[in-house]
């Protein structure tokens, strides 16, 4: 069904901005169609998705930035809290479930097996302990939501959330974030895990190291054809949101400073060994870059035309939710003039995504292959990567099989997300020694890059399981969970019993993922031994 008429009404609502009729139209149609209906319309099976999970909160950047300045907080931290709470969706409520987990939907729908068992035991069916509403995940019993206030109202939710966040961050930020989560977001009595502030810290680091660009369109998508329905090649609205690290930095005490003994080299004085030592103070700060909007966003069509996107705060014709910071362009989605790429420009940064982007969980071409086939096909390249990096060959195979199923073309068709045998993201791959333009598309180089990442993680953790946990959830997340170099896995695993980026579709905890890698590596080693495959370096 065409929705063009709805969007002209929305546009009319924006034009009438100051009048009550325009505001009612805006709130009604946009809340139903743009946000609450965005998942059903745009992100259904096979439909295009945001290029990065962290790009969505940028939709509210200008409002977030203004509040951050008012309360003396870095906009990066505020955006990280929003990402953790709601993924940037005004209706992205977080439900706290009676099985001790959180879900972005009703608890009995998110964990059917758990609640089916509860039903068989005759236990109560009340599975939701509390709900964190709106962008900041504000709990109804926090005392922040006045009677009659819609907790999903963007302006109110942002203002209340930032104000309470700032009030809790008067001291060390790790403790302050624990307090904020406990009293603002989680229901009374919910056990506040130290993983919450560590998760926020890892998001701050992710925002501070690379651009995040995402896009969506207001057009029907056909799962059958894998294309937009755009009869007549008429222009349709395509929207983009983007942020990137700016040169401006921030730093704040994360936990109290500690003291450490720092010793110099051992020298011989008067025939006796001597070593000078002193006590130094070690600061533990949260540091990062402030975020900035792109200077320009451009769409590139199949016939090579470059079309500028208009920023919604500058051009009221872009039909977005009031307060949104969105770049919009009307362009055909099929035919020779169709959009094929979106490029965002910042001083010192450029980010490009292919259009349309497919879901990051989708396989671009082909399917998983049997372990035996993948090993035979890529063994020479695997041994080469092992010899260059020191990563055991069976561990490289295990990472490959768990990430891509041995499919060298696994990943988004546009190559903007994780891609290839080792499922490397563009920003991650660019920072590895073996990278060159197009490296991810070469299966042998993709294997080498993945091995290089594992080697870097191992150098920081001294554990292959911890290295794979970091491959999955990020090295900062592993270290932030309290895993120290050389820590026995029996001690590390309980600290990694949480799911990184559940908004991106992850379901395994980092410990489960690492254990899966170890189990697969054991099977690979047995297969290689049985078939006399040598991992010896030439």
Short mmCIF file of C-alpha atoms in Angstrom, two decimals:
data_model
loop_
_atom_site.label_atom_id
_atom_site.label_comp_id
_atom_site.label_asym_id
_atom_site.label_seq_id
_atom_site.Cartn_x
_atom_site.Cartn_y
_atom_site.Cartn_z
CA UNK A 1 0.00 0.00 0.00
CA UNK A 2 1.36 3.40 -0.91
CA UNK A 3 2.01 5.76 2.00
CA UNK A 4 2.79 8.91 0.04
CA UNK A 5 -0.34 10.71 1.23
CA UNK A 6 0.59 10.13 4.86
CA UNK A 7 3.94 11.80 4.38
CA UNK A 8 2.48 14.87 2.72
CA UNK A 9 0.19 15.18 5.72
CA UNK A 10 3.25 14.90 7.95
CA UNK A 11 4.98 17.56 5.87
CA UNK A 12 1.89 19.71 6.28
CA UNK A 13 2.08 19.17 10.00
CA UNK A 14 5.63 20.45 10.01
CA UNK A 15 4.66 23.53 8.03
CA UNK A 16 1.84 24.21 10.47
CA UNK A 17 4.36 23.57 13.30
CA UNK A 18 3.05 26.30 15.55
CA UNK A 19 -0.61 25.27 15.33
CA UNK A 20 -2.30 22.57 17.38
CA UNK A 21 -3.73 20.85 14.29
CA UNK A 22 -0.29 20.53 12.72
CA UNK A 23 1.21 19.25 15.94
CA UNK A 24 -1.52 16.65 16.40
CA UNK A 25 -1.11 15.45 12.83
CA UNK A 26 2.62 15.26 13.30
CA UNK A 27 2.49 13.31 16.54
CA UNK A 28 -0.21 10.95 15.33
CA UNK A 29 1.06 10.06 11.89
CA UNK A 30 4.76 10.13 12.64
CA UNK A 31 4.48 8.13 15.84
CA UNK A 32 2.39 5.49 14.11
CA UNK A 33 4.16 5.35 10.79
CA UNK A 34 7.66 6.69 11.22
CA UNK A 35 8.84 5.20 14.50
CA UNK A 36 6.41 2.59 15.76
CA UNK A 37 5.80 1.40 12.22
CA UNK A 38 9.38 1.73 11.00
CA UNK A 39 10.26 -1.83 11.95
CA UNK A 40 7.26 -3.31 10.17
CA UNK A 41 7.60 -1.11 7.08
CA UNK A 42 11.33 -0.88 6.61
CA UNK A 43 13.05 -3.55 8.65
CA UNK A 44 10.96 -6.60 7.86
CA UNK A 45 12.43 -9.82 6.48
CA UNK A 46 15.12 -8.98 3.98
CA UNK A 47 14.51 -5.25 4.16
CA UNK A 48 17.33 -2.69 4.29
CA UNK A 49 18.75 -1.91 7.70
CA UNK A 50 21.05 0.65 9.22
CA UNK A 51 24.66 0.25 8.18
CA UNK A 52 25.78 0.28 11.82
CA UNK A 53 23.74 -0.40 14.93
CA UNK A 54 25.23 2.71 16.55
CA UNK A 55 24.02 5.12 13.87
CA UNK A 56 20.35 5.22 14.88
CA UNK A 57 20.70 7.44 18.00
CA UNK A 58 22.23 10.13 15.75
CA UNK A 59 18.63 10.87 14.72
CA UNK A 60 18.40 13.01 17.87
CA UNK A 61 21.88 14.50 17.72
CA UNK A 62 21.14 18.24 17.86
CA UNK A 63 18.78 17.89 20.82
CA UNK A 64 21.27 15.58 22.57
CA UNK A 65 24.16 17.94 21.90
CA UNK A 66 22.31 20.98 23.23
CA UNK A 67 21.38 19.17 26.45
CA UNK A 68 24.90 17.78 26.83
CA UNK A 69 26.35 21.29 26.62
CA UNK A 70 23.79 22.59 29.15
CA UNK A 71 24.67 19.91 31.69
CA UNK A 72 28.41 19.71 31.01
CA UNK A 73 28.40 16.16 29.64
CA UNK A 74 30.11 14.88 26.48
CA UNK A 75 27.57 14.22 23.73
CA UNK A 76 29.34 10.91 23.10
CA UNK A 77 28.42 9.66 26.57
CA UNK A 78 24.79 10.73 26.21
CA UNK A 79 24.47 9.00 22.85
CA UNK A 80 26.04 5.86 24.34
CA UNK A 81 23.45 5.80 27.15
CA UNK A 82 20.64 6.18 24.62
CA UNK A 83 22.08 3.38 22.49
CA UNK A 84 22.22 1.05 25.47
CA UNK A 85 18.72 1.97 26.66
CA UNK A 86 16.70 1.99 23.45
CA UNK A 87 18.91 1.68 20.40
CA UNK A 88 17.80 5.22 19.52
CA UNK A 89 14.15 4.29 18.93
CA UNK A 90 11.56 6.47 20.68
CA UNK A 91 9.50 3.34 21.35
CA UNK A 92 12.51 1.08 21.96
CA UNK A 93 11.35 0.17 25.47
CA UNK A 94 13.47 -2.22 27.52
CA UNK A 95 11.58 -4.86 29.49
CA UNK A 96 13.10 -6.32 32.65
CA UNK A 97 12.18 -9.97 32.82
CA UNK A 98 11.64 -12.31 35.73
CA UNK A 99 14.34 -14.66 34.42
CA UNK A 100 16.96 -12.01 35.10
CA UNK A 101 17.35 -10.81 31.50
CA UNK A 102 16.21 -7.75 29.60
CA UNK A 103 14.40 -7.69 26.29
CA UNK A 104 13.20 -5.12 23.79
CA UNK A 105 9.76 -6.76 23.78
CA UNK A 106 7.38 -8.52 26.14
CA UNK A 107 9.31 -10.94 28.29
CA UNK A 108 7.09 -13.95 27.63
CA UNK A 109 7.57 -13.42 23.88
CA UNK A 110 11.32 -12.96 24.19
CA UNK A 111 11.89 -16.10 26.30
CA UNK A 112 9.07 -18.51 25.39
CA UNK A 113 10.84 -21.67 26.56
CA UNK A 114 11.48 -20.22 30.02
CA UNK A 115 7.92 -19.11 30.47
CA UNK A 116 6.43 -22.27 29.02
CA UNK A 117 8.30 -24.15 31.74
CA UNK A 118 6.98 -21.71 34.35
CA UNK A 119 3.47 -22.40 33.08
CA UNK A 120 3.95 -26.15 33.37
CA UNK A 121 5.02 -25.67 36.97
CA UNK A 122 1.95 -23.58 37.72
CA UNK A 123 3.98 -20.45 38.41
CA UNK A 124 2.57 -16.94 37.87
CA UNK A 125 2.51 -15.60 34.33
CA UNK A 126 3.63 -12.09 35.30
CA UNK A 127 7.01 -12.08 33.58
CA UNK A 128 7.72 -8.36 33.35
CA UNK A 129 9.23 -6.81 36.47
CA UNK A 130 9.45 -3.34 34.98
CA UNK A 131 9.80 -1.31 31.78
CA UNK A 132 12.32 1.36 30.87
CA UNK A 133 10.46 3.76 28.58
CA UNK A 134 11.62 5.77 25.62
CA UNK A 135 15.05 6.87 24.46
CA UNK A 136 16.57 6.93 27.95
CA UNK A 137 14.79 3.84 29.26
CA UNK A 138 13.19 5.71 32.19
CA UNK A 139 11.42 3.35 34.58
CA UNK A 140 7.85 4.18 35.52
CA UNK A 141 8.69 3.84 39.24
CA UNK A 142 11.76 6.08 39.13
CA UNK A 143 9.72 9.11 40.18
CA UNK A 144 10.77 11.02 37.05
CA UNK A 145 7.58 10.54 35.01
CA UNK A 146 4.89 13.04 36.06
CA UNK A 147 1.24 12.02 36.04
CA UNK A 148 -0.14 12.33 32.52
CA UNK A 149 3.30 12.62 30.90
CA UNK A 150 3.87 10.42 27.83
CA UNK A 151 7.26 8.84 28.61
CA UNK A 152 7.90 8.38 24.87
CA UNK A 153 7.71 12.11 24.12
CA UNK A 154 11.15 12.72 22.70
CA UNK A 155 11.82 16.22 24.03
CA UNK A 156 10.68 15.34 27.56
CA UNK A 157 12.44 11.97 27.66
CA UNK A 158 15.74 13.44 26.52
CA UNK A 159 15.57 16.37 28.94
CA UNK A 160 14.63 14.20 31.92
CA UNK A 161 17.19 11.56 31.06
CA UNK A 162 20.13 13.93 30.59
CA UNK A 163 19.22 15.90 33.72
CA UNK A 164 19.15 12.75 35.86
CA UNK A 165 22.28 11.36 34.23
CA UNK A 166 24.19 14.56 35.03
CA UNK A 167 22.93 14.49 38.62
CA UNK A 168 24.38 11.01 39.10
CA UNK A 169 27.74 11.79 37.49
CA UNK A 170 28.99 14.26 40.07
CA UNK A 171 31.82 11.92 41.14
CA UNK A 172 33.54 8.95 39.55
CA UNK A 173 31.64 8.04 36.44
CA UNK A 174 31.60 4.26 36.83
CA UNK A 175 29.86 4.56 40.18
CA UNK A 176 27.63 7.32 38.81
CA UNK A 177 26.49 5.19 35.88
CA UNK A 178 25.68 2.31 38.22
CA UNK A 179 23.57 4.70 40.29
CA UNK A 180 21.84 6.12 37.20
CA UNK A 181 20.97 2.66 35.92
CA UNK A 182 19.76 1.50 39.32
CA UNK A 183 17.52 4.45 40.16
CA UNK A 184 16.47 5.76 36.75
CA UNK A 185 16.22 2.81 34.38
CA UNK A 186 15.92 -0.48 36.26
CA UNK A 187 12.89 -1.48 38.37
CA UNK A 188 13.25 -1.47 42.17
CA UNK A 189 15.23 -4.45 43.40
CA UNK A 190 16.79 -5.21 40.02
CA UNK A 191 20.39 -6.38 40.52
CA UNK A 192 22.61 -3.75 38.95
CA UNK A 193 25.56 -5.37 37.26
CA UNK A 194 28.96 -3.75 36.85
CA UNK A 195 28.56 -4.68 33.20
CA UNK A 196 26.27 -1.68 32.66
CA UNK A 197 28.94 1.05 33.09
CA UNK A 198 31.45 -1.14 31.25
CA UNK A 199 28.99 -1.44 28.37
CA UNK A 200 28.57 2.34 28.29
CA UNK A 201 32.35 2.75 28.28
CA UNK A 202 32.71 0.35 25.34
CA UNK A 203 30.04 2.29 23.42
CA UNK A 204 31.84 5.57 24.13
CA UNK A 205 35.02 4.03 22.73
CA UNK A 206 33.16 2.73 19.66
CA UNK A 207 31.67 6.17 18.98
CA UNK A 208 35.08 7.80 19.50
CA UNK A 209 37.00 5.72 16.97
CA UNK A 210 35.03 5.74 13.71
CA UNK A 211 32.09 7.32 11.85
CA UNK A 212 28.62 5.79 12.07
CA UNK A 213 26.34 6.20 9.05
CA UNK A 214 22.90 4.68 8.57
CA UNK A 215 19.96 5.14 6.22
CA UNK A 216 16.40 4.04 5.50
CA UNK A 217 13.69 4.81 2.94
CA UNK A 218 9.97 5.57 3.04
CA UNK A 219 8.99 3.04 0.43
CA UNK A 220 7.55 -0.45 0.45
CA UNK A 221 10.05 -3.29 0.30
CA UNK A 222 9.39 -6.61 -1.43
CA UNK A 223 10.99 -9.57 0.38
CA UNK A 224 10.22 -11.69 -2.69
CA UNK A 225 12.21 -9.58 -5.17
CA UNK A 226 14.67 -8.05 -2.72
CA UNK A 227 13.86 -4.60 -4.14
CA UNK A 228 11.81 -1.55 -3.30
CA UNK A 229 8.40 -1.27 -4.88
CA UNK A 230 8.76 1.95 -6.84
CA UNK A 231 6.50 1.81 -9.91
CA UNK A 232 7.26 4.49 -12.44
CA UNK A 233 10.65 5.25 -10.86
CA UNK A 234 9.13 8.15 -8.98
CA UNK A 235 11.27 9.85 -6.32
CA UNK A 236 10.93 8.46 -2.80
CA UNK A 237 12.27 9.81 0.47
CA UNK A 238 15.56 8.31 1.65
CA UNK A 239 16.87 9.39 5.05
CA UNK A 240 20.34 9.20 6.59
CA UNK A 241 21.78 9.81 10.05
CA UNK A 242 25.47 10.08 10.81
CA UNK A 243 27.99 11.11 13.44
CA UNK A 244 31.78 10.91 13.61
CA UNK A 245 34.52 11.74 16.13
CA UNK A 246 35.57 15.37 16.10
CA UNK A 247 39.03 16.67 17.08
CA UNK A 248 37.59 17.78 20.45
CA UNK A 249 38.31 15.32 23.27
CA UNK A 250 37.10 14.81 26.83
CA UNK A 251 38.42 13.01 29.90
CA UNK A 252 36.88 12.30 33.28
CA UNK A 253 37.79 10.12 36.26
CA UNK A 254 36.24 6.68 35.78
CA UNK A 255 37.36 5.16 39.09
CA UNK A 256 39.65 6.47 41.86
CA UNK A 257 43.36 6.62 40.99
CA UNK A 258 45.60 3.83 42.25
CA UNK A 259 49.27 3.64 43.14
CA UNK A 260 51.81 1.38 41.51
CA UNK A 261 55.50 0.66 42.00
CA UNK A 262 57.49 1.70 38.92
CA UNK A 263 61.05 0.32 38.71
CA UNK A 264 63.86 1.14 36.34
CA UNK A 265 66.42 -1.24 34.84
CA UNK A 266 68.77 -3.21 37.05
CA UNK A 267 72.28 -1.73 37.07
CA UNK A 268 75.51 -2.71 38.80
CA UNK A 269 76.91 -0.19 41.27
CA UNK A 270 79.99 -1.01 43.34
CA UNK A 271 79.78 -4.61 42.21
CA UNK A 272 76.21 -4.97 43.48
CA UNK A 273 72.92 -4.98 41.52
CA UNK A 274 70.84 -1.86 41.97
CA UNK A 275 67.34 -0.96 40.84
CA UNK A 276 65.69 2.41 41.41
CA UNK A 277 61.94 2.26 42.15
CA UNK A 278 59.31 4.89 42.88
CA UNK A 279 55.63 4.95 43.65
CA UNK A 280 53.49 6.59 40.95
CA UNK A 281 49.83 7.49 40.81
CA UNK A 282 47.86 5.84 38.00
CA UNK A 283 44.69 7.59 36.82
CA UNK A 284 41.74 5.63 35.45
CA UNK A 285 39.85 8.00 33.18
CA UNK A 286 37.13 7.68 30.59
CA UNK A 287 38.45 9.46 27.52
CA UNK A 288 37.02 9.93 24.07
CA UNK A 289 36.12 12.32 21.28
CA UNK A 290 33.08 14.55 21.07
CA UNK A 291 30.81 13.73 18.14
CA UNK A 292 30.00 15.95 15.17
CA UNK A 293 27.48 15.93 12.33
CA UNK A 294 28.78 15.55 8.78
CA UNK A 295 29.34 18.68 6.75
CA UNK A 296 27.64 17.05 3.79
CA UNK A 297 25.76 13.88 2.84
CA UNK A 298 25.59 12.93 -0.83
CA UNK A 299 23.70 10.25 -2.71
CA UNK A 300 25.27 8.65 -5.80
CA UNK A 301 22.98 7.20 -8.47
CA UNK A 302 23.54 4.29 -10.83
CA UNK A 303 24.28 6.69 -13.69
CA UNK A 304 26.90 8.58 -11.66
CA UNK A 305 24.93 11.62 -10.54
CA UNK A 306 25.76 13.16 -7.14
CA UNK A 307 22.67 14.41 -5.31
CA UNK A 308 22.94 16.33 -2.00
CA UNK A 309 20.86 15.31 0.99
CA UNK A 310 19.13 18.16 2.84
CA UNK A 311 19.40 18.47 6.64
CA UNK A 312 15.97 18.46 8.30
CA UNK A 313 16.78 21.30 10.66
CA UNK A 314 17.59 23.50 7.67
CA UNK A 315 15.00 22.27 5.19
CA UNK A 316 11.49 21.84 6.71
CA UNK A 317 10.39 19.87 3.63
CA UNK A 318 12.23 16.82 5.00
CA UNK A 319 9.37 14.98 6.78
CA UNK A 320 10.82 13.80 10.09
CA UNK A 321 9.83 13.70 13.74
CA UNK A 322 10.07 17.08 15.41
CA UNK A 323 13.54 17.44 16.91
CA UNK A 324 15.10 14.87 14.61
CA UNK A 325 18.49 15.46 13.01
CA UNK A 326 18.05 13.69 9.69
CA UNK A 327 19.38 14.11 6.17
CA UNK A 328 16.74 13.57 3.49
CA UNK A 329 16.71 13.11 -0.30
CA UNK A 330 13.92 12.31 -2.76
CA UNK A 331 15.28 9.97 -5.41
CA UNK A 332 14.05 6.99 -7.47
CA UNK A 333 14.84 3.63 -5.87
CA UNK A 334 14.60 1.60 -9.08
CA UNK A 335 15.65 2.21 -12.66
CA UNK A 336 18.75 3.92 -14.12
CA UNK A 337 18.49 6.91 -11.75
CA UNK A 338 18.27 4.73 -8.63
CA UNK A 339 20.34 5.44 -5.56
CA UNK A 340 23.38 3.14 -5.21
CA UNK A 341 25.58 4.78 -2.55
CA UNK A 342 25.39 7.27 0.31
CA UNK A 343 28.52 9.18 1.31
CA UNK A 344 28.98 11.38 4.40
CA UNK A 345 31.84 13.88 4.77
CA UNK A 346 33.46 15.29 7.92
CA UNK A 347 36.78 17.10 8.27
CA UNK A 348 39.21 14.18 8.31
CA UNK A 349 36.55 11.47 7.82
CA UNK A 350 34.54 9.98 4.97
CA UNK A 351 32.08 7.11 5.32
CA UNK A 352 30.29 5.32 2.49
CA UNK A 353 27.53 2.72 2.45
CA UNK A 354 26.06 0.92 -0.50
CA UNK A 355 22.35 1.34 -1.03
CA UNK A 356 20.22 -0.51 -0.27
CA UNK A 357 21.97 -2.03 2.69
CA UNK A 358 20.83 -5.52 3.67
CA UNK A 359 20.41 -6.70 7.22
CA UNK A 360 23.75 -7.37 8.90
CA UNK A 361 22.47 -10.83 9.73
CA UNK A 362 21.77 -11.68 6.12
CA UNK A 363 24.07 -13.75 3.96
CA UNK A 364 24.93 -11.98 0.75
CA UNK A 365 25.46 -15.03 -1.43
CA UNK A 366 25.67 -18.75 -0.81
CA UNK A 367 25.30 -20.65 2.46
CA UNK A 368 27.42 -22.29 5.12
CA UNK A 369 29.53 -25.22 3.91
CA UNK A 370 30.52 -28.40 5.76
CA UNK A 371 33.55 -28.14 8.00
CA UNK A 372 35.45 -30.72 5.97
CA UNK A 373 34.89 -28.77 2.75
CA UNK A 374 35.95 -25.45 4.27
CA UNK A 375 39.10 -26.96 5.77
CA UNK A 376 40.16 -28.59 2.51
CA UNK A 377 39.40 -25.49 0.47
CA UNK A 378 41.21 -22.94 2.66
CA UNK A 379 43.82 -25.01 4.52
CA UNK A 380 46.82 -23.54 2.68
CA UNK A 381 45.65 -19.97 3.33
CA UNK A 382 44.82 -20.85 6.95
CA UNK A 383 48.31 -22.28 7.57
CA UNK A 384 49.85 -19.22 5.92
CA UNK A 385 47.83 -16.89 8.19
CA UNK A 386 48.78 -19.04 11.19
CA UNK A 387 52.48 -18.85 10.38
CA UNK A 388 52.39 -15.08 9.88
CA UNK A 389 50.52 -14.34 13.12
CA UNK A 390 51.17 -17.23 15.50
CA UNK A 391 47.45 -17.99 15.84
CA UNK A 392 46.87 -21.78 15.86
CA UNK A 393 45.46 -23.00 12.55
CA UNK A 394 42.62 -24.90 14.22
CA UNK A 395 41.61 -21.73 16.09
CA UNK A 396 41.49 -19.72 12.85
CA UNK A 397 39.26 -22.38 11.29
CA UNK A 398 37.00 -22.37 14.35
CA UNK A 399 36.62 -18.59 14.19
CA UNK A 400 35.91 -18.80 10.45
CA UNK A 401 33.23 -21.48 10.83
CA UNK A 402 31.47 -19.72 13.70
CA UNK A 403 31.55 -16.35 11.92
CA UNK A 404 30.68 -17.22 8.32
CA UNK A 405 30.14 -20.97 8.07
CA UNK A 406 33.01 -21.08 5.57
CA UNK A 407 31.16 -18.86 3.08
CA UNK A 408 33.60 -16.29 1.61
CA UNK A 409 30.74 -14.00 0.52
CA UNK A 410 28.87 -14.00 3.82
CA UNK A 411 27.68 -10.54 4.78
CA UNK A 412 25.81 -7.52 3.45
CA UNK A 413 25.72 -7.10 -0.31
CA UNK A 414 26.87 -3.50 0.11
CA UNK A 415 29.99 -4.57 2.06
CA UNK A 416 29.37 -1.86 4.64
CA UNK A 417 29.05 -4.33 7.52
CA UNK A 418 30.91 -7.46 8.57
CA UNK A 419 31.97 -9.43 5.49
CA UNK A 420 33.77 -12.54 4.36
CA UNK A 421 35.16 -15.68 5.97
CA UNK A 422 36.16 -13.89 9.17
CA UNK A 423 33.26 -11.35 9.14
CA UNK A 424 35.42 -8.24 9.42
CA UNK A 425 33.87 -4.79 9.50
CA UNK A 426 35.46 -2.09 7.30
CA UNK A 427 36.68 0.05 10.20
CA UNK A 428 38.20 -2.93 11.99
CA UNK A 429 39.89 -4.24 8.84
CA UNK A 430 41.44 -0.85 8.01
CA UNK A 431 43.31 -0.86 11.30
CA UNK A 432 45.01 -4.24 10.73
CA UNK A 433 48.51 -4.67 9.22
CA UNK A 434 47.44 -6.73 6.22
CA UNK A 435 44.68 -4.40 5.03
CA UNK A 436 44.56 -2.81 1.58
CA UNK A 437 41.54 -1.56 -0.45
CA UNK A 438 39.50 -4.63 -1.35
CA UNK A 439 41.33 -6.87 1.13
CA UNK A 440 38.14 -8.19 2.73
CA UNK A 441 36.89 -9.48 -0.62
CA UNK A 442 39.97 -11.70 -1.01
CA UNK A 443 39.30 -14.90 1.03
CA UNK A 444 42.99 -15.53 1.80
CA UNK A 445 43.54 -11.94 2.96
CA UNK A 446 40.26 -12.00 4.88
CA UNK A 447 41.62 -15.00 6.79
CA UNK A 448 44.89 -13.18 7.46
CA UNK A 449 43.11 -10.08 8.73
CA UNK A 450 40.97 -12.17 11.07
CA UNK A 451 44.07 -13.93 12.37
CA UNK A 452 45.77 -10.56 12.91
CA UNK A 453 42.81 -9.41 14.98
CA UNK A 454 42.92 -12.60 17.05
CA UNK A 455 46.65 -12.13 17.58
CA UNK A 456 46.14 -8.55 18.79
CA UNK A 457 43.44 -9.72 21.19
CA UNK A 458 45.66 -12.55 22.45
CA UNK A 459 48.55 -10.16 23.04
CA UNK A 460 46.26 -8.15 25.32
CA UNK A 461 44.61 -11.09 27.12
CA UNK A 462 47.11 -14.02 27.00
CA UNK A 463 44.14 -16.36 26.41
CA UNK A 464 42.73 -17.69 23.14
CA UNK A 465 39.22 -17.94 24.58
CA UNK A 466 39.40 -14.36 25.82
CA UNK A 467 40.82 -13.35 22.43
CA UNK A 468 37.76 -14.83 20.70
CA UNK A 469 35.43 -13.23 23.23
CA UNK A 470 37.06 -9.92 22.28
CA UNK A 471 36.66 -10.80 18.58
CA UNK A 472 32.93 -11.10 19.25
CA UNK A 473 32.24 -8.33 21.75
CA UNK A 474 35.27 -6.05 21.51
CA UNK A 475 38.52 -5.96 23.45
CA UNK A 476 37.31 -3.01 25.51
CA UNK A 477 34.29 -5.01 26.64
CA UNK A 478 36.49 -7.92 27.75
CA UNK A 479 38.91 -5.69 29.62
CA UNK A 480 36.08 -3.59 31.02
CA UNK A 481 34.51 -6.76 32.45
CA UNK A 482 37.55 -7.19 34.66
CA UNK A 483 39.36 -9.86 32.63
CA UNK A 484 43.08 -9.38 33.15
CA UNK A 485 45.98 -10.83 31.12
CA UNK A 486 46.52 -14.50 31.89
CA UNK A 487 43.40 -14.83 34.05
CA UNK A 488 42.26 -18.49 34.14
CA UNK A 489 39.17 -19.08 32.00
CA UNK A 490 37.30 -20.42 35.03
CA UNK A 491 37.58 -16.93 36.51
CA UNK A 492 37.13 -15.00 33.25
CA UNK A 493 34.02 -16.82 32.00
CA UNK A 494 31.66 -15.59 34.76
CA UNK A 495 32.73 -12.02 34.02
CA UNK A 496 31.84 -12.51 30.35
CA UNK A 497 28.40 -14.02 30.92
CA UNK A 498 26.57 -11.21 29.12
CA UNK A 499 25.42 -10.54 25.55
CA UNK A 500 27.19 -7.73 23.66
CA UNK A 501 25.08 -5.59 21.31
CA UNK A 502 21.78 -7.48 21.62
CA UNK A 503 20.23 -4.74 19.46
CA UNK A 504 22.39 -6.00 16.59
CA UNK A 505 20.87 -9.48 16.89
CA UNK A 506 23.49 -11.14 19.12
CA UNK A 507 22.11 -13.84 21.43
CA UNK A 508 25.22 -15.59 22.81
CA UNK A 509 27.12 -14.34 25.82
CA UNK A 510 30.81 -13.69 25.22
CA UNK A 511 31.67 -16.73 27.33
CA UNK A 512 29.33 -18.95 25.30
CA UNK A 513 30.81 -17.67 22.06
CA UNK A 514 34.38 -18.33 23.23
CA UNK A 515 33.44 -21.83 24.38
CA UNK A 516 31.89 -22.51 20.97
CA UNK A 517 35.14 -21.47 19.31
CA UNK A 518 37.14 -23.75 21.61
CA UNK A 519 34.83 -26.71 20.91
CA UNK A 520 35.04 -26.15 17.15
CA UNK A 521 38.84 -25.82 17.34
CA UNK A 522 38.99 -29.20 19.08
CA UNK A 523 36.92 -30.76 16.30
CA UNK A 524 39.12 -29.14 13.65
CA UNK A 525 42.29 -30.47 15.31
CA UNK A 526 40.83 -33.99 15.35
CA UNK A 527 39.85 -33.73 11.67
CA UNK A 528 43.28 -32.39 10.66
CA UNK A 529 45.01 -35.21 12.54
CA UNK A 530 42.77 -37.90 11.03
CA UNK A 531 43.38 -36.58 7.51
CA UNK A 532 47.11 -35.89 7.99
CA UNK A 533 46.83 -32.13 7.41
CA UNK A 534 50.02 -30.44 8.49
CA UNK A 535 50.04 -27.00 10.08
CA UNK A 536 53.82 -26.77 9.96
CA UNK A 537 55.22 -23.51 8.65
CA UNK A 538 57.29 -23.71 5.45
#
